């Protein structure tokens, strides 16, 4: 319990610090727009590539962990799409729906890696890396496609949506990192030194940018859209993933890491993506902050459920 809460508290405090900086030392929107682009195109892709390059995928149940999380993310994506007509009747427009979709399907890599490492060391990191491969490419493709079709001012063709997906740096980062891992490509120490520095910077800057986009006055008055995004991610998603993991026969550390990976809040990079592609970024910032705060309760519960079961 303590490990999970300890991993979540710094995340929440960094979001709050971003909010404070936006209203004190860095009030210009242009300052934050530059940081958003830096995170989206450089820092977070560096984290994805470097984590996948270092992952030892030979000692973990790739099929079980990856399969359970992949199917859970797929099921959640389909559920969100199925809910679209109902949400439209509740006056939730396209940009807001895209933020609900990202809030329900994406995951906070930093927290997942931190908690996994604290719980099981190198084995935990390897399992979390399998989760990255299973979740990140698919949810990024779906998120970009939903943003392109729902948040764009004009109707986009299939070709335009596909081109937008193919330009996504996070998808390319996953593909490159996995390819380097599978082919066992030797990389020089200079690469690792630079990539590690960029990866470490991505956490703090990504969370500060998220906090800067937060509308604090609405945080305690969560509307329907924010509530749906929180419940789907913190309750429905881990329940789906754990049911599938048990069906795949997972137990012990593998089952616990599935609980961790599925119960973490949404990634701050989702906010950056929403800003870049016309989504409802303030709503998504609210969803992320609410999830981060509430995950301090829900994550330990799910982890304790499988760890003691």
Coordinates of N, CA and C in Angstrom, one line a residue, residues 56 59-61 116-117 120-129 253-254 257:
X56 N 14.4 -6.6 -20.4 CA 14.7 -8.0 -20.6 C 13.4 -8.8 -20.7
X59 N 12.5 -13.2 -19.7 CA 12.3 -13.8 -18.4 C 10.9 -13.6 -17.9
X60 N 10.0 -13.1 -18.7 CA 8.7 -12.8 -18.2 C 7.6 -13.4 -19.1
X61 N 6.4 -13.7 -18.6 CA 5.3 -14.2 -19.4 C 4.7 -13.2 -20.3
X116 N 6.3 -0.7 -10.2 CA 6.7 -2.0 -10.6 C 8.1 -2.3 -10.1
X117 N 9.0 -1.3 -10.3 CA 10.4 -1.4 -9.8 C 10.5 -1.5 -8.3
X120 N 9.1 -5.2 -7.4 CA 9.8 -6.4 -7.8 C 11.1 -6.2 -8.5
X121 N 11.7 -5.0 -8.4 CA 13.0 -4.7 -9.0 C 13.1 -4.9 -10.5
X122 N 14.1 -5.6 -11.0 CA 14.3 -5.8 -12.4 C 13.2 -6.6 -13.0
X123 N 12.7 -7.6 -12.3 CA 11.6 -8.4 -12.8 C 10.3 -7.5 -13.0
X124 N 10.1 -6.6 -12.1 CA 9.0 -5.7 -12.2 C 9.1 -4.8 -13.4
X125 N 10.3 -4.3 -13.6 CA 10.5 -3.4 -14.8 C 10.3 -4.2 -16.1
X126 N 10.8 -5.4 -16.1 CA 10.6 -6.2 -17.4 C 9.1 -6.4 -17.6
X127 N 8.3 -6.7 -16.6 CA 6.9 -6.9 -16.7 C 6.2 -5.7 -17.2
X128 N 6.6 -4.5 -16.6 CA 6.0 -3.3 -16.9 C 6.4 -2.9 -18.4
X129 N 7.6 -3.3 -18.9 CA 7.9 -3.1 -20.2 C 7.0 -3.9 -21.2
X253 N 3.7 -12.1 -9.1 CA 4.2 -10.8 -9.5 C 3.5 -10.4 -10.9
X254 N 3.3 -11.4 -11.8 CA 2.7 -11.0 -13.1 C 1.3 -10.5 -12.9
X257 N 1.5 -6.9 -11.4 CA 1.9 -5.9 -12.4 C 0.8 -5.5 -13.3

